[in-house]
CSV table of C-alpha atoms (C1' of nucleotides) and ligand atoms in Angstrom, one decimal:
chain,number,residue,atom,x,y,z
A,1,MET,CA,53.0,92.2,102.6
A,2,LYS,CA,56.3,91.4,104.2
A,3,LEU,CA,57.1,88.6,106.9
A,4,ASN,CA,58.9,90.0,109.7
A,5,THR,CA,62.4,89.1,110.5
A,6,LYS,CA,61.8,87.2,113.8
A,7,SER,CA,59.7,84.7,111.8
A,8,ARG,CA,62.4,84.6,109.1
A,9,TYR,CA,65.1,84.1,111.3
A,10,ALA,CA,63.2,81.5,113.4
A,11,VAL,CA,62.6,79.2,110.4
A,12,MET,CA,66.2,79.9,109.4
A,13,ALA,CA,67.5,78.9,112.8
A,14,LEU,CA,65.4,75.9,113.1
A,15,ALA,CA,66.6,74.7,109.7
A,16,ASP,CA,70.1,75.2,110.6
A,17,MET,CA,69.5,73.2,113.8
A,18,ALA,CA,67.9,70.4,111.7
A,19,VAL,CA,71.0,70.2,109.7
A,20,PHE,CA,73.6,70.4,112.2
A,21,SER,CA,72.1,68.7,115.2
A,22,ARG,CA,73.6,65.2,115.6
A,23,ASN,CA,71.5,64.2,118.6
A,24,ASN,CA,72.9,66.9,120.7
A,25,ALA,CA,72.0,70.4,121.6
A,26,VAL,CA,72.8,73.2,119.2
A,27,SER,CA,73.9,76.5,120.9
A,28,LEU,CA,72.6,79.7,119.7
A,29,ARG,CA,76.3,81.0,119.4
A,30,ASP,CA,76.8,78.4,116.7
A,31,ILE,CA,73.6,79.3,114.9
A,32,SER,CA,74.5,82.9,115.1
A,33,LEU,CA,77.9,82.5,113.5
A,34,ARG,CA,76.7,80.0,110.8
A,35,GLN,CA,73.5,82.1,109.9
A,36,GLY,CA,74.7,85.5,110.6
A,37,ILE,CA,72.0,86.5,113.0
A,38,SER,CA,72.7,88.5,115.9
A,39,LEU,CA,73.0,86.3,119.0
A,40,LEU,CA,71.1,88.6,121.2
A,41,TYR,CA,68.1,88.6,118.8
A,42,LEU,CA,68.2,84.9,118.6
A,43,GLU,CA,67.9,84.7,122.2
A,44,GLN,CA,64.8,86.6,122.1
A,45,ILE,CA,63.3,84.3,119.4
A,46,PHE,CA,64.3,81.2,121.1
A,47,LEU,CA,62.5,82.4,124.2
A,48,ARG,CA,59.2,82.3,122.3
A,49,LEU,CA,60.1,79.0,120.6
A,50,LYS,CA,60.7,77.4,123.8
A,51,LYS,CA,57.5,78.7,125.5
A,52,ASN,CA,55.6,77.3,122.6
A,53,ASN,CA,57.2,73.8,122.9
A,54,ILE,CA,59.0,74.0,119.4
A,55,VAL,CA,62.4,73.5,121.1
A,56,LYS,CA,63.7,72.6,124.5
A,57,SER,CA,66.8,73.9,126.3
A,58,VAL,CA,69.7,72.3,127.8
A,59,ARG,CA,71.5,74.6,130.2
A,60,GLY,CA,75.2,75.0,131.1
A,61,ILE,CA,78.2,74.1,129.1
A,62,ASN,CA,77.7,72.2,125.8
A,63,GLY,CA,74.1,73.4,126.2
A,64,GLY,CA,71.9,74.7,123.6
A,65,TYR,CA,68.5,73.7,122.0
A,66,ILE,CA,66.8,70.6,120.9
A,67,LEU,CA,64.0,70.3,118.3
A,68,VAL,CA,61.0,68.9,120.2
A,69,LYS,CA,59.5,67.2,117.1
A,70,SER,CA,61.5,65.8,114.2
A,71,PRO,CA,61.6,68.1,111.0
A,72,LYS,CA,59.3,65.9,109.2
A,73,GLU,CA,56.8,66.5,111.8
A,74,LEU,CA,57.3,70.2,112.4
A,75,LYS,CA,54.9,72.3,110.6
A,76,ILE,CA,56.0,75.9,109.6
A,77,SER,CA,52.8,77.1,110.8
A,78,ASP,CA,53.7,76.0,114.2
A,79,ILE,CA,56.8,78.2,114.0
A,80,LEU,CA,54.9,81.3,112.9
A,81,LEU,CA,52.4,80.8,115.4
A,82,ALA,CA,55.1,80.7,118.1
A,83,LEU,CA,56.2,84.2,117.2
A,84,ASP,CA,52.6,85.6,116.9
A,85,GLN,CA,53.1,85.9,113.3
A,86,LYS,CA,49.4,85.4,112.4
A,87,VAL,CA,48.5,85.6,108.9
A,88,LYS,CA,45.7,88.0,109.2
A,89,THR,CA,45.9,90.1,106.1
A,90,ILE,CA,43.4,92.6,107.5
A,91,GLY,CA,42.3,93.2,111.1
A,92,CYS,CA,38.6,93.5,111.2
A,93,LYS,CA,37.7,90.2,112.8
A,94,LYS,CA,38.6,90.8,116.5
A,95,ASP,CA,35.7,93.0,117.6
A,96,SER,CA,32.8,91.7,115.8
A,97,LYS,CA,30.9,95.0,116.4
A,98,LYS,CA,33.1,96.9,114.2
A,99,SER,CA,33.8,96.1,110.5
A,100,CYS,CA,36.9,97.5,108.9
A,101,ASN,CA,35.2,100.5,107.8
A,102,GLY,CA,33.4,101.1,111.0
A,103,LYS,CA,30.0,100.0,109.9
A,104,SER,CA,28.0,97.2,111.6
A,105,THR,CA,27.9,94.9,108.6
A,106,LYS,CA,31.0,93.2,107.0
A,107,CYS,CA,32.3,95.2,104.0
A,108,ILE,CA,32.2,94.0,100.6
A,109,THR,CA,35.8,92.7,100.5
A,110,HIS,CA,35.6,91.0,103.8
A,111,ASN,CA,35.1,87.5,102.4
A,112,PHE,CA,37.9,87.9,99.9
A,113,TRP,CA,40.4,88.6,102.6
A,114,ASP,CA,39.3,85.7,104.6
A,115,GLU,CA,39.7,83.5,101.7
A,116,LEU,CA,43.3,84.9,101.1
A,117,ASP,CA,44.1,84.2,104.8
A,118,ILE,CA,43.0,80.7,104.3
A,119,HIS,CA,45.1,80.4,101.2
A,120,ILE,CA,48.2,81.5,102.8
A,121,ASN,CA,47.7,79.6,105.9
A,122,SER,CA,47.3,76.2,104.1
A,123,PHE,CA,50.6,77.0,102.6
A,124,PHE,CA,52.3,77.0,106.0
A,125,GLU,CA,50.2,74.2,107.3
A,126,ASN,CA,51.3,72.0,104.6
A,127,LYS,CA,55.0,72.7,104.6
A,128,LYS,CA,57.3,70.9,107.2
A,129,LEU,CA,60.6,71.9,108.2
A,130,SER,CA,62.0,69.1,106.4
A,131,ASP,CA,60.8,70.3,103.1
A,132,LEU,CA,63.3,73.2,103.5
A,133,LEU,CA,66.1,70.7,103.6
A,134,LYS,CA,65.4,68.9,100.4
A,135,ASN,CA,67.6,69.6,97.3
A,136,ARG,CA,69.6,72.5,98.9
A,137,GLU,CA,72.9,72.5,97.1
A,138,THR,CA,76.0,73.9,98.6
A,139,ARG,CA,74.0,76.1,100.8
A,140,ILE,CA,74.5,77.0,104.5
B,1,MET,CA,51.8,89.6,107.7
B,2,LYS,CA,49.4,92.3,107.0
B,3,LEU,CA,48.2,94.0,104.0
B,4,ASN,CA,48.3,97.9,104.1
B,5,THR,CA,45.2,99.9,104.0
B,6,LYS,CA,46.0,101.6,100.9
B,7,SER,CA,45.6,98.2,99.2
B,8,ARG,CA,42.6,97.2,101.1
B,9,TYR,CA,41.0,100.6,100.5
B,10,ALA,CA,41.8,100.3,96.8
B,11,VAL,CA,40.2,97.0,96.4
B,12,MET,CA,37.2,98.2,98.3
B,13,ALA,CA,36.8,101.4,96.4
B,14,LEU,CA,37.0,99.5,93.1
B,15,ALA,CA,34.5,97.1,94.1
B,16,ASP,CA,32.2,99.9,95.1
B,17,MET,CA,32.6,101.4,91.8
B,18,ALA,CA,31.9,98.2,90.1
B,19,VAL,CA,28.6,97.9,91.8
B,20,PHE,CA,27.5,101.7,91.7
B,21,SER,CA,28.7,102.9,88.4
B,22,ARG,CA,25.9,102.8,85.9
B,23,ASN,CA,28.0,103.7,83.0
B,24,ASN,CA,28.8,107.0,84.5
B,25,ALA,CA,31.7,108.3,86.6
B,26,VAL,CA,31.7,107.6,90.3
B,27,SER,CA,33.0,110.5,92.5
B,28,LEU,CA,35.5,109.9,95.2
B,29,ARG,CA,33.0,111.7,97.5
B,30,ASP,CA,30.4,108.9,97.2
B,31,ILE,CA,32.8,106.2,97.5
B,32,SER,CA,34.0,107.9,100.7
B,33,LEU,CA,30.6,108.2,102.1
B,34,ARG,CA,29.5,104.7,101.1
B,35,GLN,CA,32.5,102.8,102.3
B,36,GLY,CA,33.6,105.2,105.1
B,37,ILE,CA,37.2,105.8,103.8
B,38,SER,CA,38.7,109.2,104.1
B,39,LEU,CA,38.1,111.4,101.0
B,40,LEU,CA,41.7,112.8,101.1
B,41,TYR,CA,43.3,109.3,101.5
B,42,LEU,CA,41.1,108.0,98.5
B,43,GLU,CA,42.4,111.0,96.4
B,44,GLN,CA,45.9,109.6,97.1
B,45,ILE,CA,45.1,106.0,96.2
B,46,PHE,CA,43.2,107.0,93.0
B,47,LEU,CA,46.3,109.1,91.9
B,48,ARG,CA,48.1,105.8,91.7
B,49,LEU,CA,45.4,103.8,90.3
B,50,LYS,CA,45.2,106.4,87.6
B,51,LYS,CA,48.7,106.5,86.8
B,52,ASN,CA,48.7,102.8,86.3
B,53,ASN,CA,45.6,102.8,84.0
B,54,ILE,CA,43.3,101.1,86.4
B,55,VAL,CA,40.9,103.8,86.2
B,56,LYS,CA,40.5,107.0,84.2
B,57,SER,CA,39.2,110.4,85.5
B,58,VAL,CA,36.5,112.8,84.4
B,59,ARG,CA,37.2,116.3,85.7
B,60,GLY,CA,34.6,118.9,86.7
B,61,ILE,CA,31.3,118.9,87.9
B,62,ASN,CA,29.7,115.3,87.8
B,63,GLY,CA,33.1,114.0,87.3
B,64,GLY,CA,34.8,111.1,89.1
B,65,TYR,CA,36.5,108.0,88.1
B,66,ILE,CA,35.6,105.1,85.5
B,67,LEU,CA,37.1,101.6,85.5
B,68,VAL,CA,39.2,101.1,82.6
B,69,LYS,CA,38.7,97.5,82.4
B,70,SER,CA,35.5,95.5,83.2
B,71,PRO,CA,35.6,93.9,86.7
B,72,LYS,CA,35.5,90.5,84.9
B,73,GLU,CA,38.9,91.3,83.3
B,74,LEU,CA,40.5,93.4,86.3
B,75,LYS,CA,42.8,91.1,88.2
B,76,ILE,CA,43.4,91.9,91.9
B,77,SER,CA,47.2,91.6,91.3
B,78,ASP,CA,46.9,94.4,88.9
B,79,ILE,CA,45.4,96.6,91.7
B,80,LEU,CA,48.0,95.6,94.2
B,81,LEU,CA,50.7,96.4,91.7
B,82,ALA,CA,49.4,99.8,91.0
B,83,LEU,CA,50.0,100.4,94.8
B,84,ASP,CA,53.5,99.1,94.9
B,85,GLN,CA,52.1,96.3,97.3
B,86,LYS,CA,54.6,93.9,95.9
B,87,VAL,CA,54.2,90.3,97.4
B,88,LYS,CA,57.7,89.8,98.6
B,89,THR,CA,57.7,88.2,101.8
B,90,ILE,CA,61.4,88.6,102.4
B,91,GLY,CA,63.5,91.2,100.6
B,92,CYS,CA,66.8,89.8,99.7
B,93,LYS,CA,66.3,89.6,96.0
B,94,LYS,CA,67.2,93.0,95.0
B,95,ASP,CA,70.9,93.1,95.3
B,96,SER,CA,71.9,89.8,94.3
B,97,LYS,CA,75.3,90.4,95.8
B,98,LYS,CA,73.9,90.1,99.2
B,99,SER,CA,71.8,87.4,100.7
B,100,CYS,CA,69.5,88.0,103.6
B,101,ASN,CA,72.1,87.1,106.2
B,102,GLY,CA,74.9,89.1,104.4
B,103,LYS,CA,76.5,85.9,103.0
B,104,SER,CA,77.4,85.5,99.3
B,105,THR,CA,75.3,82.5,98.9
B,106,LYS,CA,71.6,82.1,99.3
B,107,CYS,CA,70.4,81.1,102.7
B,108,ILE,CA,68.7,77.7,103.3
B,109,THR,CA,65.4,79.3,103.5
B,110,HIS,CA,65.5,81.3,100.3
B,111,ASN,CA,63.7,78.9,98.0
B,112,PHE,CA,61.0,78.3,100.6
B,113,TRP,CA,60.1,82.2,100.6
B,114,ASP,CA,60.2,82.2,96.9
B,115,GLU,CA,57.6,79.4,96.8
B,116,LEU,CA,55.5,81.3,99.3
B,117,ASP,CA,55.4,84.5,97.1
B,118,ILE,CA,54.5,82.4,94.0
B,119,HIS,CA,51.7,80.9,96.1
B,120,ILE,CA,50.3,84.1,97.2
B,121,ASN,CA,50.8,85.9,94.0
B,122,SER,CA,48.9,83.2,92.0
B,123,PHE,CA,46.0,83.9,94.3
B,124,PHE,CA,45.9,87.6,93.2
B,125,GLU,CA,46.6,86.6,89.8
B,126,ASN,CA,43.5,84.3,89.6
B,127,LYS,CA,41.0,86.7,91.2
B,128,LYS,CA,39.1,89.2,89.4
B,129,LEU,CA,37.2,92.2,90.7
B,130,SER,CA,34.0,90.6,89.7
B,131,ASP,CA,34.8,87.8,92.0
B,132,LEU,CA,34.3,89.8,95.0
B,133,LEU,CA,30.9,90.8,93.9
B,134,LYS,CA,29.4,87.3,93.7
B,135,ASN,CA,27.1,86.1,96.4
B,136,ARG,CA,27.4,89.3,98.5
B,137,GLU,CA,24.4,89.4,100.8
B,138,THR,CA,23.2,92.5,102.1
B,139,ARG,CA,26.6,94.1,102.2
B,140,ILE,CA,27.5,97.6,101.0
C,1,DA,C1',85.3,78.0,141.1
C,2,DA,C1',84.8,79.3,136.3
C,3,DA,C1',83.1,79.2,132.1
C,4,DA,C1',79.6,78.3,128.8
C,5,DA,C1',75.0,79.0,127.7
C,6,DC,C1',70.2,79.9,128.6
C,7,DT,C1',66.6,83.5,130.9
C,8,DT,C1',64.2,87.7,131.1
C,9,DG,C1',62.3,92.2,130.9
C,10,DA,C1',63.1,96.8,129.5
C,11,DC,C1',64.6,99.8,126.5
C,12,DT,C1',65.6,102.5,121.9
C,13,DA,C1',66.4,103.9,117.2
C,14,DT,C1',64.8,103.5,112.8
C,15,DT,C1',61.4,102.7,109.5
C,16,DT,C1',56.7,102.2,107.9
C,17,DT,C1',52.1,103.4,107.9
C,18,DA,C1',48.2,105.9,107.8
C,19,DG,C1',46.9,109.5,107.0
C,20,DT,C1',46.3,115.2,106.5
C,21,DC,C1',47.3,119.6,104.5
C,22,DG,C1',47.5,123.2,101.2
C,23,DG,C1',47.2,125.0,97.1
C,24,DG,C1',46.4,124.0,92.9
C,25,DT,C1',43.6,122.8,87.7
C,26,DA,C1',39.6,121.5,84.8
C,27,DT,C1',34.7,121.5,83.5
C,28,DA,C1',29.7,121.5,83.6
C,29,DT,C1',26.0,124.1,84.4
C,30,DA,C1',23.4,128.0,85.7
D,1,DT,C1',31.2,134.0,82.8
D,2,DA,C1',30.8,133.0,87.8
D,3,DT,C1',30.8,129.3,90.6
D,4,DA,C1',30.7,125.0,92.5
D,5,DT,C1',32.1,120.5,92.1
D,6,DA,C1',35.6,117.2,91.7
D,7,DC,C1',40.2,115.7,90.3
D,8,DC,C1',45.6,116.8,90.9
D,9,DC,C1',49.9,116.5,93.4
D,10,DG,C1',53.7,117.3,96.5
D,11,DA,C1',54.8,117.7,101.1
D,12,DC,C1',54.2,116.9,105.6
D,13,DT,C1',53.4,114.6,110.3
D,14,DA,C1',51.9,111.7,114.2
D,15,DA,C1',51.6,107.3,115.7
D,16,DA,C1',52.7,102.4,115.5
D,17,DA,C1',55.6,98.6,114.4
D,18,DT,C1',60.0,96.6,113.7
D,19,DA,C1',64.5,95.1,114.5
D,20,DG,C1',67.7,94.8,117.6
D,21,DT,C1',70.4,96.0,121.9
D,22,DC,C1',71.4,96.0,127.1
D,23,DA,C1',71.8,94.6,131.7
D,24,DA,C1',71.5,91.5,134.9
D,25,DG,C1',70.7,87.5,136.0
D,26,DT,C1',70.3,81.5,136.6
D,27,DT,C1',71.8,76.8,135.7
D,28,DT,C1',74.9,73.2,134.6
D,29,DT,C1',79.3,71.0,133.3
D,30,DT,C1',84.0,70.4,134.0
E,201,FES,S1,34.5,94.4,107.4
E,201,FES,FE1,36.0,92.7,107.4
E,201,FES,S2,37.5,93.4,105.9
E,201,FES,FE2,35.9,95.1,105.9
E,202,FES,S1,69.3,84.5,101.1
E,202,FES,FE1,67.3,84.8,100.3
E,202,FES,S2,66.0,84.6,101.9
E,202,FES,FE2,68.0,84.2,102.7
DNA sequence: AAAAACTTGACTATTTTAGTCGGGTATATA
DNA sequence: TATATACCCGACTAAAATAGTCAAGTTTTT
């Protein structure tokens, strides 16, 4: 039950932007240096974030990325969604013809996993990027 | 963010036992047939469950497995623990020398992931095997 | 023109997952 | 006591997912 690095780095990078952007674009190079994340990997991640309207880009020199919403309004669930990091603890829902064990009826545990997904999703829904920034000490 | 099949099958198999055991051992063969899970895979799973004292075994003919605790007392978290399915959404905690980004201080998102882990774990802690059996319809 | 920085698809090595296989051992019953 | 049933256990493997790199661009500012 692990989160992949893409999602982790995305949240980390956006938190970095929230801290260091002073109304101007933040370059991936700076994020890479501050957060210790590979620049090439960040590029891949920000491609998705841009397509999903989490950030917008400014090209050319002094360019970089800007948060579309304020950290107070940006839900963590939006970020994860942008990276296809769906919280689906099991995967039997897609083709309703087949349950997880190949039978036509839902298995005995189905409702339980559904509840779990709801539980986790509600956590991400209720957290905003700004929540990560509170009471950080000397970090970053 | 997916649960592995071992954990899923473990919960499913134990739920099956809770339903079909009438004070006698339930064989893996029966579980396999009812739940559509490979017998050989179940053996591997039950090995762990046994080692972690979730079930005990009865060898020989008419043998099988028996739940050590009643379904009302068996926490889902115990089951997952038996299968090493730790809920650690990120993995930076083990060697405290290194944070997830290789720096000496914890990264800006660290506390957030910790909170997430607690949130998910509390779900598994508070659910008992018997909770899965409530209001199941024609399932199984 | 040159440099900084974003854009994009394809590619790859590593790790994890989801199982299988083979060769056991114990026990109830006929 | 033979035999079938069912647990026991380590080793193995194919396939999928992950994490990250590479190459070859384009755009914009100075
Ligand atoms: S049928 Fe949905 S989890 Fe088994
Ligand atoms: S240092 Fe723990 S998650 Fe980054």
